[in-house]
XYZ file of C-alpha atoms in Angstrom:
665
model
C -54.957 73.365 54.312
C -57.479 76.234 54.570
C -58.521 76.317 50.997
C -59.818 72.813 51.315
C -62.547 74.202 53.782
C -63.554 77.417 52.027
C -63.358 76.580 48.331
C -64.734 73.074 48.897
C -67.882 74.493 50.580
C -68.582 77.054 47.752
C -67.942 74.805 44.804
C -68.277 71.514 46.576
C -71.713 72.077 47.837
C -73.007 73.644 44.757
C -71.857 70.787 42.667
C -72.492 68.334 45.571
C -68.864 67.097 45.449
C -66.733 65.307 47.787
C -65.290 66.685 51.020
C -61.874 65.644 49.827
C -60.289 67.867 47.244
C -57.769 65.830 45.231
C -55.481 67.756 42.992
C -55.682 67.641 39.178
C -53.056 68.500 36.661
C -53.704 71.595 34.618
C -54.898 70.510 31.165
C -56.076 72.135 27.936
C -54.447 74.586 25.642
C -52.117 77.193 26.767
C -53.735 80.494 27.600
C -51.959 83.941 27.298
C -49.725 84.247 30.232
C -48.026 87.456 31.672
C -44.348 87.558 30.762
C -42.236 85.927 33.384
C -39.133 87.872 34.758
C -35.966 86.108 35.345
C -35.557 84.398 38.751
C -33.904 86.633 41.415
C -30.262 85.660 41.838
C -29.336 83.325 44.609
C -27.637 85.035 47.638
C -24.984 83.438 49.823
C -25.838 82.590 53.378
C -24.155 84.036 56.308
C -20.445 83.354 56.516
C -20.900 82.333 60.064
C -22.845 79.319 59.050
C -21.049 75.920 58.646
C -19.950 74.918 55.133
C -22.052 72.436 53.103
C -20.983 68.822 53.575
C -20.784 65.926 51.100
C -23.831 64.639 49.200
C -24.881 60.936 49.719
C -23.966 58.766 46.744
C -26.376 57.989 43.930
C -27.698 61.513 43.283
C -26.501 64.879 42.007
C -24.805 67.208 44.407
C -27.063 69.809 46.118
C -25.389 72.935 45.071
C -26.633 76.318 43.874
C -25.622 75.990 40.268
C -27.268 72.653 39.614
C -30.416 73.644 41.722
C -30.769 76.851 39.766
C -30.549 75.177 36.421
C -33.038 72.569 37.511
C -35.508 75.140 38.934
C -35.187 77.434 36.009
C -36.207 74.519 33.796
C -39.103 73.536 35.939
C -40.791 76.629 37.601
C -41.332 79.105 34.694
C -42.971 76.488 32.653
C -45.202 75.338 35.618
C -46.219 78.892 36.381
C -47.111 79.710 32.743
C -48.877 76.493 32.211
C -50.953 76.837 35.371
C -51.639 80.530 35.020
C -49.863 81.322 38.282
C -48.498 84.743 38.944
C -45.511 84.040 41.087
C -43.617 81.663 43.329
C -40.734 81.384 45.692
C -38.510 78.352 46.347
C -35.719 78.247 48.868
C -33.303 75.183 49.518
C -31.213 74.896 52.657
C -28.488 72.413 53.603
C -26.199 72.138 56.531
C -27.148 75.357 58.079
C -26.859 77.471 54.816
C -29.286 78.655 52.222
C -28.136 76.942 49.097
C -30.556 78.754 46.734
C -33.358 81.239 47.092
C -35.326 81.841 44.040
C -38.191 84.190 43.105
C -40.274 83.355 39.919
C -42.929 85.502 38.278
C -44.709 88.461 39.833
C -45.909 89.484 43.242
C -48.043 92.188 41.485
C -48.940 91.349 37.919
C -50.328 94.727 37.024
C -47.288 96.511 38.365
C -45.007 93.887 36.904
C -43.317 93.770 40.340
C -41.072 90.470 40.448
C -40.979 88.184 43.398
C -38.040 88.853 45.606
C -37.230 85.731 47.785
C -35.679 87.795 50.473
C -38.515 90.244 51.027
C -41.646 89.278 49.122
C -44.135 87.851 51.591
C -46.422 84.904 50.845
C -49.287 83.434 52.863
C -48.026 79.996 53.920
C -51.570 78.896 55.220
C -51.441 75.936 57.493
C -47.554 75.922 57.262
C -48.056 78.677 59.887
C -49.258 75.952 62.302
C -45.552 74.997 62.669
C -45.123 78.400 64.396
C -47.847 77.381 66.867
C -46.434 73.945 67.421
C -42.942 75.472 67.926
C -44.393 77.718 70.619
C -46.092 74.808 72.266
C -42.835 72.863 72.459
C -41.070 75.930 74.048
C -43.801 75.867 76.680
C -43.258 72.124 77.087
C -39.472 72.756 77.506
C -40.191 75.305 80.197
C -42.488 72.866 82.049
C -45.592 75.007 81.540
C -47.353 72.466 79.298
C -47.695 68.797 79.855
C -48.192 66.983 76.479
C -50.286 64.229 78.231
C -52.439 66.386 80.626
C -56.067 67.175 80.125
C -56.071 70.306 78.053
C -58.814 71.822 80.147
C -56.091 72.380 82.683
C -54.858 75.368 80.582
C -58.270 76.791 79.424
C -61.041 79.026 80.816
C -63.761 76.962 79.162
C -64.404 73.244 78.954
C -63.835 70.839 76.164
C -66.125 67.911 77.025
C -64.587 64.332 77.147
C -65.378 61.702 74.648
C -65.750 58.002 75.907
C -64.687 59.387 79.278
C -61.259 60.566 77.911
C -60.110 64.269 77.698
C -58.011 65.530 74.982
C -54.430 66.231 75.460
C -51.852 68.547 73.805
C -50.329 65.447 72.189
C -53.686 64.726 70.727
C -54.002 68.167 69.415
C -50.417 68.148 67.874
C -51.137 64.851 66.065
C -54.613 65.922 64.903
C -56.249 63.109 66.916
C -58.601 64.984 69.356
C -61.490 63.639 67.347
C -63.182 67.001 66.463
C -65.490 67.230 63.501
C -64.443 69.652 60.777
C -65.408 73.316 61.043
C -66.122 75.461 57.984
C -68.066 78.624 58.412
C -66.180 81.987 58.282
C -62.737 80.228 58.478
C -61.287 82.467 55.961
C -62.956 85.821 55.229
C -62.207 89.041 53.352
C -63.802 91.381 55.837
C -63.693 90.675 59.526
C -63.529 92.679 62.838
C -60.434 90.973 64.396
C -61.494 89.208 67.572
C -59.446 87.375 70.206
C -59.009 83.746 69.388
C -60.463 82.783 72.803
C -63.710 84.426 71.908
C -63.934 82.583 68.513
C -63.062 79.206 70.240
C -65.832 79.613 72.896
C -68.422 80.588 70.295
C -68.678 76.853 69.098
C -66.913 73.835 70.248
C -67.012 71.203 67.418
C -68.746 67.918 68.010
C -66.438 65.066 68.934
C -66.713 62.068 66.572
C -63.639 59.937 67.590
C -62.182 58.958 70.924
C -59.052 61.003 71.479
C -55.879 59.474 70.151
C -57.705 57.028 68.092
C -58.116 58.634 64.589
C -56.326 61.454 62.637
C -58.868 64.080 61.599
C -57.079 67.398 60.535
C -58.558 70.098 62.756
C -58.035 73.900 62.459
C -60.073 74.406 65.620
C -57.638 72.150 67.539
C -54.616 74.119 66.300
C -56.161 77.384 67.317
C -56.957 75.754 70.706
C -53.186 75.161 71.081
C -52.400 78.727 70.245
C -54.836 79.730 72.983
C -53.156 77.554 75.383
C -49.795 79.217 74.515
C -51.257 82.594 75.084
C -52.724 81.692 78.438
C -49.645 79.831 79.874
C -47.312 82.424 78.629
C -49.417 85.468 79.606
C -48.561 87.053 76.247
C -50.987 87.478 73.231
C -50.326 84.831 70.531
C -49.162 87.185 67.893
C -46.798 88.933 70.257
C -45.515 85.620 71.532
C -44.704 84.370 68.016
C -42.938 87.674 67.165
C -40.819 87.762 70.237
C -39.914 84.022 70.537
C -39.733 82.846 67.020
C -39.344 85.686 64.416
C -37.240 88.031 66.391
C -34.905 85.198 67.604
C -34.332 84.110 63.994
C -34.134 87.590 62.372
C -37.347 86.889 60.437
C -37.985 90.510 59.542
C -40.475 89.907 56.766
C -42.856 87.681 58.854
C -45.805 88.160 60.895
C -48.913 86.360 62.279
C -50.735 89.600 62.892
C -54.076 90.434 61.365
C -54.582 92.757 59.647
C -51.144 92.993 58.043
C -49.057 95.653 59.827
C -48.527 98.754 57.797
C -44.778 98.398 57.778
C -44.953 95.028 55.993
C -47.748 95.937 53.423
C -45.292 96.983 50.702
C -43.705 93.525 50.781
C -46.837 91.401 50.695
C -47.557 89.667 47.379
C -50.984 89.944 46.061
C -53.055 86.658 45.750
C -54.835 85.595 42.605
C -57.200 82.960 41.453
C -55.457 83.150 38.112
C -52.586 85.356 37.126
C -54.586 86.495 34.137
C -57.363 87.658 36.540
C -57.709 90.457 39.213
C -55.828 90.423 42.573
C -57.869 89.280 45.541
C -58.314 91.051 49.004
C -55.963 90.070 51.796
C -57.396 87.071 53.602
C -58.113 86.994 57.282
C -58.155 83.768 59.198
C -60.655 83.811 62.050
C -58.821 80.971 64.005
C -55.532 82.872 63.753
C -53.057 80.285 65.156
C -54.270 77.803 62.443
C -52.837 79.797 59.651
C -52.680 83.611 59.868
C -48.929 83.744 58.929
C -47.183 85.781 56.208
C -43.502 85.323 55.451
C -40.807 85.577 52.844
C -38.999 82.764 51.433
C -35.728 83.600 53.100
C -37.292 83.988 56.428
C -38.857 80.584 56.071
C -35.271 79.263 55.206
C -34.160 80.554 58.584
C -37.008 78.802 60.356
C -36.052 75.461 58.512
C -32.367 75.923 59.342
C -33.223 76.281 63.063
C -35.334 73.080 63.137
C -32.695 71.185 61.145
C -29.998 72.435 63.574
C -31.601 70.540 66.528
C -33.859 73.486 67.363
C -31.246 76.244 66.884
C -32.198 79.321 68.762
C -35.820 78.098 69.192
C -35.417 75.177 71.640
C -33.030 72.782 73.192
C -31.825 69.796 71.091
C -33.735 67.303 73.239
C -37.013 69.308 72.766
C -36.449 69.313 68.924
C -35.791 65.599 68.901
C -39.061 64.940 70.878
C -40.892 67.196 68.451
C -39.342 65.669 65.257
C -38.942 62.065 66.144
C -42.245 61.200 67.828
C -44.161 58.997 65.383
C -47.784 58.064 65.801
C -48.691 55.276 63.367
C -51.987 55.435 61.587
C -51.729 52.591 59.124
C -48.710 50.240 59.110
C -46.245 50.968 56.359
C -47.575 54.545 55.575
C -46.550 57.998 56.781
C -46.834 58.878 60.513
C -47.439 62.034 62.561
C -44.674 63.678 64.509
C -45.594 66.485 66.943
C -46.877 69.163 64.733
C -44.893 68.060 61.721
C -46.051 65.137 59.645
C -43.967 62.496 57.999
C -43.609 62.076 54.217
C -41.445 59.286 52.935
C -39.985 60.076 49.525
C -37.693 57.671 47.688
C -37.122 55.657 50.970
C -36.127 58.739 52.970
C -38.012 60.244 55.660
C -39.098 63.784 55.578
C -41.054 65.891 57.962
C -43.133 68.908 56.937
C -46.418 70.608 56.474
C -48.634 71.864 53.629
C -50.756 74.934 53.635
C -53.377 76.579 51.606
C -55.492 79.776 51.759
C -57.907 80.472 48.959
C -55.158 81.965 46.835
C -51.713 80.917 48.269
C -50.499 77.339 48.341
C -47.342 76.263 50.133
C -45.282 73.440 51.420
C -42.271 73.013 53.700
C -40.124 69.792 53.674
C -37.141 68.854 56.019
C -34.931 65.947 55.266
C -33.626 65.593 58.854
C -31.042 62.825 58.114
C -29.551 64.768 55.194
C -29.855 68.188 56.846
C -31.777 69.497 53.936
C -34.969 71.609 53.690
C -37.157 73.075 50.947
C -39.963 75.677 51.119
C -42.052 76.651 48.307
C -45.166 78.960 47.876
C -47.217 80.160 44.912
C -49.488 83.205 45.030
C -52.321 81.714 42.700
C -54.710 78.869 42.719
C -54.068 78.487 38.988
C -55.966 76.459 36.468
C -57.637 73.116 37.162
C -56.368 72.692 40.723
C -52.653 72.836 39.536
C -51.296 73.948 42.979
C -51.339 70.298 44.291
C -49.741 68.691 41.307
C -47.127 71.449 41.144
C -46.036 70.851 44.767
C -46.072 67.021 44.330
C -43.982 67.405 41.111
C -41.433 69.711 42.732
C -40.613 67.674 45.711
C -40.662 64.356 43.822
C -38.477 65.984 41.086
C -36.124 67.180 43.772
C -35.871 63.778 45.475
C -35.470 61.983 42.254
C -32.626 64.217 41.283
C -30.740 64.315 44.647
C -31.897 61.298 46.511
C -32.763 58.508 43.965
C -33.882 55.122 45.224
C -34.840 51.905 43.479
C -38.487 50.789 43.564
C -39.278 47.962 46.056
C -40.058 44.590 44.767
C -43.769 43.554 44.553
C -45.724 41.145 46.632
C -46.609 37.761 45.103
C -49.407 38.206 42.522
C -51.773 35.736 44.080
C -51.469 37.385 47.512
C -51.781 40.852 45.988
C -55.072 39.914 44.231
C -56.606 38.572 47.535
C -55.545 41.526 49.442
C -56.790 43.975 46.809
C -60.175 42.109 46.930
C -60.295 42.643 50.699
C -59.847 46.431 50.372
C -62.926 46.727 48.126
C -65.896 48.725 49.602
C -67.270 52.231 50.268
C -65.441 54.501 52.722
C -65.944 57.795 54.383
C -63.193 60.342 55.459
C -62.412 61.101 59.022
C -61.985 64.778 58.398
C -65.585 65.747 57.916
C -68.614 67.641 59.426
C -70.984 65.346 61.342
C -73.546 67.245 63.427
C -74.990 69.757 60.912
C -76.545 69.798 57.451
C -73.088 69.630 55.900
C -73.181 65.866 56.903
C -74.810 65.507 53.584
C -71.368 65.985 51.958
C -70.409 62.676 53.505
C -72.967 61.009 51.338
C -71.761 62.786 48.184
C -68.052 62.314 48.981
C -67.719 58.723 49.880
C -64.706 56.940 48.259
C -65.105 53.551 46.548
C -62.336 50.978 46.101
C -62.647 48.218 43.594
C -60.624 45.588 41.556
C -60.382 45.392 37.793
C -60.622 42.119 35.833
C -56.900 41.543 36.569
C -57.506 41.647 40.205
C -55.601 45.054 40.496
C -56.590 47.708 43.002
C -58.642 50.562 41.581
C -58.946 53.846 43.761
C -60.265 56.459 41.237
C -60.119 59.165 43.894
C -56.325 59.102 44.128
C -54.989 60.469 40.868
C -51.539 60.998 39.353
C -50.199 64.381 38.047
C -52.261 64.019 34.877
C -55.448 63.727 36.928
C -55.703 60.000 36.027
C -56.222 57.062 38.505
C -52.860 55.656 39.602
C -51.745 52.108 38.974
C -50.792 50.282 42.200
C -48.383 47.506 43.072
C -48.449 45.833 46.410
C -44.934 46.036 48.041
C -45.678 45.035 51.462
C -48.696 43.277 53.031
C -51.670 45.690 52.492
C -49.309 48.491 51.256
C -49.399 49.442 47.569
C -47.007 51.897 45.827
C -47.927 53.940 42.797
C -46.006 52.974 39.713
C -45.588 56.612 38.713
C -44.595 58.288 41.930
C -43.952 57.887 45.729
C -47.691 57.760 46.655
C -48.743 54.785 48.745
C -52.004 53.266 49.827
C -52.370 51.177 52.964
C -55.019 49.272 54.742
C -55.455 48.323 58.478
C -56.664 44.840 58.984
C -58.617 43.898 62.109
C -60.125 40.399 62.705
C -59.340 39.388 58.963
C -61.010 42.474 57.518
C -59.795 45.843 56.152
C -61.510 48.363 58.395
C -59.812 51.549 57.281
C -57.202 52.821 54.737
C -55.591 55.979 53.683
C -52.815 57.231 51.214
C -49.457 58.428 52.190
C -50.047 62.201 51.331
C -52.997 62.427 53.747
C -52.189 59.444 55.923
C -50.927 61.419 59.006
C -54.026 63.661 59.010
C -57.001 61.743 57.691
C -58.174 58.076 57.190
C -61.061 56.467 55.431
C -63.251 54.145 57.462
C -65.809 51.614 56.043
C -69.137 53.340 55.748
C -72.014 51.774 57.834
C -74.571 50.191 55.563
C -77.253 52.646 56.435
C -75.106 55.568 55.229
C -73.614 53.945 52.182
C -73.821 55.866 48.931
C -73.442 52.550 47.015
C -77.315 51.880 47.481
C -78.473 55.185 48.938
C -77.542 57.385 45.940
C -79.262 55.486 43.237
C -82.404 55.241 45.575
C -82.213 58.880 46.369
C -81.935 59.872 42.778
C -84.948 57.714 41.829
C -86.892 59.028 44.792
C -86.199 62.630 43.820
C -87.302 61.957 40.260
C -90.602 60.583 41.565
C -91.171 63.543 43.808
C -90.139 65.999 40.958
C -92.651 64.411 38.653
C -95.338 64.571 41.392
C -94.581 68.227 41.933
C -94.757 68.942 38.199
C -98.051 67.158 37.818
C -99.700 69.992 39.854
C -99.034 72.804 37.329
C -99.057 70.581 34.277
C -102.442 69.117 35.299
C -103.798 72.635 36.001
C -102.668 73.793 32.566
C -104.100 70.706 30.826
C -107.481 71.136 32.587
C -107.649 74.795 31.697
C -106.905 74.065 28.139
C -109.481 71.363 27.685
C -112.090 72.981 30.049
C -111.931 70.067 32.507
C -112.073 70.339 36.314
C -110.338 68.492 39.169
C -112.497 65.483 39.959
C -111.461 65.448 43.601
C -113.608 67.122 46.276
C -113.334 68.021 50.024
C -110.649 66.160 51.805
C -109.209 64.424 48.807
C -108.720 67.758 46.956
C -106.995 69.037 50.096
C -104.773 66.038 50.183
C -103.944 66.292 46.508
C -102.751 69.960 47.009
C -101.016 69.450 50.251
C -99.010 66.503 48.995
C -97.822 68.446 45.831
C -97.034 71.425 47.899
C -94.739 69.222 50.069
C -93.249 67.743 46.950
C -92.368 71.158 45.736
C -90.835 71.997 49.108
C -88.653 68.909 48.913
C -87.461 69.814 45.485
C -86.954 73.533 46.050
C -85.068 73.406 49.410
C -81.872 71.764 47.851
C -82.026 74.327 45.211
C -82.076 76.995 47.921
C -79.125 75.412 49.581
C -77.138 75.440 46.431
C -77.837 79.017 45.587
C -77.103 80.188 49.016
C -73.833 78.350 49.353
C -72.613 79.010 45.817
C -71.422 82.416 47.216
C -69.290 80.820 50.007
C -70.052 80.929 53.795
C -69.030 84.435 54.725
C -71.730 86.479 56.416
C -73.449 87.270 59.686
C -76.951 87.393 60.839
C -78.597 87.578 57.512
C -76.942 84.355 56.325
C -77.688 82.633 59.700
C -81.415 83.423 59.222
C -81.318 81.910 55.726
C -79.714 78.812 57.066
C -82.412 78.485 59.800
C -85.206 79.066 57.287
C -83.900 76.426 54.899
C -83.664 73.916 57.698
C -87.112 74.676 58.974
C -88.590 74.447 55.470
C -86.598 71.298 54.715
C -87.941 69.688 57.992
C -91.479 70.559 57.114
C -90.944 69.216 53.543
C -89.211 65.954 54.474
C -91.481 64.878 57.313
C -94.599 66.367 55.627
C -93.998 64.641 52.307
C -93.613 61.235 53.939
C -96.716 61.634 56.179
C -98.871 62.982 53.229
C -97.556 60.314 50.916
C -98.541 57.521 53.474
C -102.023 59.229 53.812
C -102.310 59.428 50.041
C -101.315 55.795 49.499
C -103.933 54.624 51.970
C -106.753 56.580 50.436
C -105.759 55.763 46.852
C -105.450 52.018 47.531
C -108.891 51.901 49.211
C -110.415 53.811 46.266
C -111.462 52.525 42.897
C -108.588 54.338 41.174
C -106.743 52.605 38.343
C -103.727 50.490 38.765
C -101.297 53.291 37.807
C -102.643 55.722 40.325
C -102.316 52.990 42.992
C -98.769 52.044 41.908
C -97.670 55.752 41.885
C -99.051 56.333 45.248
C -97.008 53.448 46.752
C -93.792 54.492 44.825
C -94.324 58.095 46.318
C -94.774 56.761 49.811
C -91.564 54.792 49.353
C -89.765 57.764 47.842
C -90.847 59.852 50.809
C -89.557 57.228 53.208
C -86.000 57.189 51.742
C -85.799 60.938 51.404
C -86.617 61.133 55.071
C -84.092 58.453 55.747
C -81.367 60.586 54.207
C -82.539 63.724 55.940
C -82.407 61.975 59.366
C -79.103 60.042 59.013
C -77.286 63.009 57.470
C -78.645 65.680 59.770
C -80.652 67.638 57.147
C -83.250 68.175 59.954
C -81.903 70.434 62.655
C -81.284 74.066 63.516
C -77.455 74.351 63.068
C -76.008 77.809 62.694
C -72.415 77.025 63.474
C -70.560 74.408 61.439
């Protein structure tokens, strides 16, 4: 999930886009693609593992030949269409690797094919499953209590919220209530520092009571890794190596940073596009949240252990506690287990985890009841956000082929229309920044739900594989299912009103709450746009007026205090116009950087505060002076409009934390 943070900041702030990056299907004409080598042959699993059992009725048998034919028809086209360099897919069942497939290249220039056994990919936040497994090992040993105050295990303090401390159970279900952290999460160059030092540098603001609201948190996961380090007495990367990788024979896996020299020959390069240049090895500053690198076959070993009731990693009862715990967020939608999150596909329950760095995109799915698991990873972002649709299409195609299930019957039409009407409104995501200037993203990224003239639910933010809004059918009270897939939307009703909603892919880790009226983009955005136009025209009147007077030999009629007021007001207007431009220019290059970048952040916040407050104060003074004068009606009207514009710009600046001195966010 890291790419959501880094890429969203660089691109999202420049374009003032939403906090939530929803995937779009690759579109447009085919580009020239590197030739794709044949998939690496499947290898038999260890003979010591139990044989594959029968397949539930209704779908194809999960066997190597059928899987390979299906994957060979799907993956090469998907990679070529999306301008993706390489991928790995492994499928396990009943303790065996059914197939392990490498597609494309780990190094395009060297034409080095992906080897599923040895080529290492960055699984991003799938690496969190290593940290969660380590936590459960500590729980099994009695060294961590899931429901104790986490401060018990720390050498610094996490403040309570609403009088309640956070617990490890909160952390493992992403409900500690932290705001999102962005800066320097993934970097290209970094002096590796202990995770404890990074955690103590800045504790994110708490925006929810613990246990109440899912809000995905890399900081919280790193906190869990630090707890493992402290209670075990072993550095986190050493602990994972000894107690997970070595136990399972994962010889091509690590969470160490930088990448150990012995593993560097096996590491796939990462790409924005396969047709572009390779990117530097990414470094995760909050290492336990996503520093891993692993081969497909090693991830198969990890899946087999979890499917085998913990295998060599933990006792069966510990594995059941980890897998079977279900924290409900919205009735009828996916829930969160301990570390894993639930994804229902074709009526079957899976648990898994997704992961993204800037260049690698991965997903791990386990079907516990069927004893089946799948892991996939690609080494390129690809065109038009293709990584998300590719993963969705792969798992849904797999489920449709091997675990087909009829669609549920719809709710009565009249009831569905009324429920859809109750869902309408403007909502803000729970995974968000809140205490810094990045709060402005929450104005730009609010999600609107409406109904069409047929009374059908309209949620433009949740799109299908083609990037188009989905069509929804209500299948349970306040639960809608997409007509073209397994995606679901659900609303939570309190006192006869829908207060929050989410969709099944994000449900366990993020919800959308109704936006308070004073922060709602439904009226603030139009007002803000009009206000900025008024301020821009006022700012332009200064140089335009000066040019006109010079051309025609005229002089500014104002004298003394009025002339000073004229110039100060327009100087403040220019400041209000130019500060957002400065933000966009500064952030368009990402958020990596040290003291120099921090100084620029502080400077822009100081200039913004002067501009926002100064414009409103000067506009009020100007309106008072103009209204008392014998100026014409237009000058009087404009002075009032400018004062109103200054008021609403200051409103946004105050309610969205554009005035402050934040350097950590």
